[in-house]
Amino acid sequence: MNARLNAHADAPASLDGLLRPRAIALVGATERSRWSNGAFANLGELGYAGQVHVVNPRGGHIHGLRAAASCRAIGEPVDAALLMVPAHAIEDAFGDLHEAGIANAVILTSGFAETGEDGARRQAALAGLARQHQVNLLGPNCLGLINYIDRIALWTIGLPTRLTGNVALISQSGATASYIADHAGRQGVGLSYIVSTGNEADLSVARLVDYMVDDEATRVICLFLETTRDTATLAAAARRALAAGKPVVALKIGTSPVTAKAAQAHTGSLVGDDRVFDAACRQLGIIRVHSIDDLVATAALLSRLRPRGGANVAAIAISGGICEIAADRAEASGLALPELSVRSRDALDEVMPSFGTPHNPLDLTGAAILDPALFARSIKVLDQDPDIGLIACLYDLPTEPRHGYSQQVIQQVGQAFSAASTPGVLLSIAPRPVPDFSRMLAEHHGLVYLGVGLDRGVAAIAQAQWWARQHPLSPQPSRTALPAGEDVQRPRSERETLDFLVTQGVPVVPARMATDPVQAQGHAASFNGPVVLKIASPDIAHKSDVGGVCLDVAVEEAADAYQQVRHAVASARPDARIDGVLVSPMRRHGIELLVGVVRDPQWGPTLAVGLGGVWVELFKDSSLRLLPVGAEDVLAMLGELRCSALLDGYRGGPVVDRRWLAEVIARIGDAALALGPDLASLEVNPLLASGGRIEALDGLVVWNTPVEPAQ
């Protein structure tokens, strides 16, 4: 059964008619338009074998074909139409499509959401027309699509590459897609599809990713994103892709305020929190890259081989300096090049010259110049090491016919990799194009070759290794939050927040409310030790900023501390509602963590964990995940923190029970989900961890709508 998703229940489920049309209509065709001329020329250049119809109300002959006055007048079935008409004519064009039974349309026309509020309203109306007439709509403001497998082009500028392969490229920017495809072609990377989604009034990147998961011709899916829409569909499609062993590689802009503004001007869309997108990629097995070079390099590698997940990488070269550069780049990329096993080192001693040293990366020394077969013998040894999951040979492939030493090396490496069970890649030393001669030479010798250079190549290997460790996808967390209950008032203050967390299984520091100095003194005495006094007010989020906190208060000083807190707050915030003063036992030792949940506008509830207390804003050391999460996910988050060593008793500090801490943090995430969709954020700061004692010391809830005062 086809598991493809359908974002619109009333829209056609299949995109085959759009991406694999047997008959095409060019609506608004005219030889006075470079868009029309380009689209028609591309169909001929790519060798489209289907029917092409041109439509223009004036009729006549256009591009050598008799023009129909409308789509209805064609009189034959048409699968997809390319609309090149002005914005004011779009509505009539859609009515014509509907009457002609055309269920797929590509809209080149601009002047919609990218132009501002008026354009956004026009785009919303356009989306409504697509739903009304059950049309799969690509665009508006897009360059179209190319299907290299079936030789189909609904593309309005020059073809960026003609090289067919197994990499699909889906881009919200048509011009950027063209640049990416052109670079891929220079690197010898062939494409299965290019799809430019433009403003995404109907079809989004997410739905196209979902289609490509089931496309047999596509092995890798590349994305260029300015923003993310329909994240639920994208997440589900990414999980299907990971389970199917089909990598998704994403280049997304929006890491700085400057690019965020540029994206808004270009697409009419806001760029979401970049770190949330990063977290989503980690959870969904999406490989995130930050440049066109890295996108193409990673796709090039994964389109040709699959490294073994969890296994190590070994590299060989004919230069000690190159080996050292490779080692440095591997460390910078987070790629482990571990020491070889004793067995492998002993075996290499048998084939290496006496002055060589078996090491990873392996310097074959100048002996390989006299004896190119040393490449093959070394690869054979590494192939027999069960801990090695990928072998990288660092050597340039010739770009033109030549004989002699290089040809001998390529032959030896090709024979060795062909006989090996371990995946192998030939990686150029410096970036260089991969012309037809190099590509055919690699194919002749059965080589996977990357001409991207050491820096990009090593980074691509690191990304591929990370992806291999994610596949197959681990089960999604099956946690269920305890219900908040319809009759429970939404927490509005710190105490109400902590009380709610207790109902969700979160350990909370004891606290008692005092409304006068005498009560404060009595509560302090009940705790049998120094206490903390904190103002309790639904209007004050940061209590220490207004003098609302007293720490390490002795029992006999509690009454005075109460007065001090009340006076300070009354002076700083005379408008604030005051419930009283909370009295809690003083906790002296432990690691203070922040655990927060915020609702991202694209991805929904997102959990952040980091160093808490007063340090959170200074160090900004945190890890993010989309909710829900399980304890295993949180353990991974804790391991990502730069301050992670503090949890293990750094310099005599307390050793924290990480598993119990992870469980408590997961419960806080569950609690946030239980509060429902109107929750803007939930924050526990600090969550104190000391050995096996984990306690929430402070809690804050922010709502999207005002909370009624307690009666």
PDB file of N, CA, C and O in Angstrom, residues 7 74 159 177 191 214 241 248 275 296 325 337 371 401 417 571 587 690:
ATOM      1  N   ALA A   7      -1.642  16.290   2.115  1.00  0.00           N
ATOM      2  CA  ALA A   7      -1.829  17.416   3.025  1.00  0.00           C
ATOM      3  C   ALA A   7      -3.234  18.000   2.919  1.00  0.00           C
ATOM      4  O   ALA A   7      -3.715  18.628   3.844  1.00  0.00           O
ATOM      5  N   ILE A  74      -8.491  22.389 -26.385  1.00  0.00           N
ATOM      6  CA  ILE A  74      -7.489  21.398 -26.819  1.00  0.00           C
ATOM      7  C   ILE A  74      -8.184  20.127 -27.268  1.00  0.00           C
ATOM      8  O   ILE A  74      -7.803  19.501 -28.272  1.00  0.00           O
ATOM      9  N   LEU A 159      18.370  24.977 -19.005  1.00  0.00           N
ATOM     10  CA  LEU A 159      18.623  23.773 -18.208  1.00  0.00           C
ATOM     11  C   LEU A 159      19.980  23.896 -17.510  1.00  0.00           C
ATOM     12  O   LEU A 159      21.004  24.102 -18.164  1.00  0.00           O
ATOM     13  N   ALA A 177      18.164  26.737  -6.977  1.00  0.00           N
ATOM     14  CA  ALA A 177      18.145  25.360  -7.484  1.00  0.00           C
ATOM     15  C   ALA A 177      19.009  25.241  -8.732  1.00  0.00           C
ATOM     16  O   ALA A 177      19.726  24.251  -8.921  1.00  0.00           O
ATOM     17  N   LEU A 191      21.085  14.196 -11.631  1.00  0.00           N
ATOM     18  CA  LEU A 191      19.845  14.459 -10.904  1.00  0.00           C
ATOM     19  C   LEU A 191      18.698  13.624 -11.465  1.00  0.00           C
ATOM     20  O   LEU A 191      18.653  13.323 -12.665  1.00  0.00           O
ATOM     21  N   ASP A 214       9.074   7.478  -2.224  1.00  0.00           N
ATOM     22  CA  ASP A 214       8.591   6.301  -2.949  1.00  0.00           C
ATOM     23  C   ASP A 214       9.068   6.248  -4.399  1.00  0.00           C
ATOM     24  O   ASP A 214       8.726   5.320  -5.126  1.00  0.00           O
ATOM     25  N   ALA A 241      11.577   8.358   5.000  1.00  0.00           N
ATOM     26  CA  ALA A 241      12.810   8.324   4.213  1.00  0.00           C
ATOM     27  C   ALA A 241      13.916   7.616   4.976  1.00  0.00           C
ATOM     28  O   ALA A 241      14.666   6.805   4.412  1.00  0.00           O
ATOM     29  N   VAL A 248      17.997  12.342   3.414  1.00  0.00           N
ATOM     30  CA  VAL A 248      17.509  13.691   3.119  1.00  0.00           C
ATOM     31  C   VAL A 248      18.583  14.665   3.591  1.00  0.00           C
ATOM     32  O   VAL A 248      18.984  14.644   4.754  1.00  0.00           O
ATOM     33  N   ARG A 275      17.763  27.110  15.622  1.00  0.00           N
ATOM     34  CA  ARG A 275      18.192  26.021  16.488  1.00  0.00           C
ATOM     35  C   ARG A 275      17.086  24.974  16.640  1.00  0.00           C
ATOM     36  O   ARG A 275      17.369  23.800  16.852  1.00  0.00           O
ATOM     37  N   VAL A 296      26.178  19.406  -2.131  1.00  0.00           N
ATOM     38  CA  VAL A 296      26.517  18.586  -3.299  1.00  0.00           C
ATOM     39  C   VAL A 296      27.484  17.468  -2.912  1.00  0.00           C
ATOM     40  O   VAL A 296      27.333  16.324  -3.346  1.00  0.00           O
ATOM     41  N   ILE A 325      46.662  16.587   7.281  1.00  0.00           N
ATOM     42  CA  ILE A 325      45.543  17.483   6.981  1.00  0.00           C
ATOM     43  C   ILE A 325      44.226  16.741   7.133  1.00  0.00           C
ATOM     44  O   ILE A 325      43.257  17.254   7.711  1.00  0.00           O
ATOM     45  N   LEU A 337      38.889   8.958  13.308  1.00  0.00           N
ATOM     46  CA  LEU A 337      39.843   8.129  12.563  1.00  0.00           C
ATOM     47  C   LEU A 337      40.682   7.394  13.613  1.00  0.00           C
ATOM     48  O   LEU A 337      41.820   7.778  13.901  1.00  0.00           O
ATOM     49  N   ASP A 371      56.001   1.253  -6.370  1.00  0.00           N
ATOM     50  CA  ASP A 371      55.159   0.053  -6.378  1.00  0.00           C
ATOM     51  C   ASP A 371      53.698   0.452  -6.154  1.00  0.00           C
ATOM     52  O   ASP A 371      53.194   0.426  -5.029  1.00  0.00           O
ATOM     53  N   PRO A 401      42.969  12.254 -20.647  1.00  0.00           N
ATOM     54  CA  PRO A 401      43.698  10.999 -20.881  1.00  0.00           C
ATOM     55  C   PRO A 401      45.189  11.150 -20.608  1.00  0.00           C
ATOM     56  O   PRO A 401      45.831  12.097 -21.065  1.00  0.00           O
ATOM     57  N   PHE A 417      39.105  -1.911  -4.416  1.00  0.00           N
ATOM     58  CA  PHE A 417      37.775  -1.552  -3.926  1.00  0.00           C
ATOM     59  C   PHE A 417      36.705  -2.486  -4.489  1.00  0.00           C
ATOM     60  O   PHE A 417      35.738  -2.828  -3.806  1.00  0.00           O
ATOM     61  N   SER A 571       8.375  48.498  46.453  1.00  0.00           N
ATOM     62  CA  SER A 571       9.060  49.655  45.899  1.00  0.00           C
ATOM     63  C   SER A 571       9.300  49.504  44.399  1.00  0.00           C
ATOM     64  O   SER A 571       9.115  50.456  43.631  1.00  0.00           O
ATOM     65  N   ARG A 587      18.726  24.827  49.438  1.00  0.00           N
ATOM     66  CA  ARG A 587      19.503  23.743  48.836  1.00  0.00           C
ATOM     67  C   ARG A 587      20.864  24.305  48.447  1.00  0.00           C
ATOM     68  O   ARG A 587      20.954  25.227  47.638  1.00  0.00           O
ATOM     69  N   SER A 690      21.610  16.810  42.373  1.00  0.00           N
ATOM     70  CA  SER A 690      22.709  16.474  43.287  1.00  0.00           C
ATOM     71  C   SER A 690      22.595  15.002  43.635  1.00  0.00           C
ATOM     72  O   SER A 690      21.697  14.604  44.385  1.00  0.00           O
TER      73      SER A 690
END
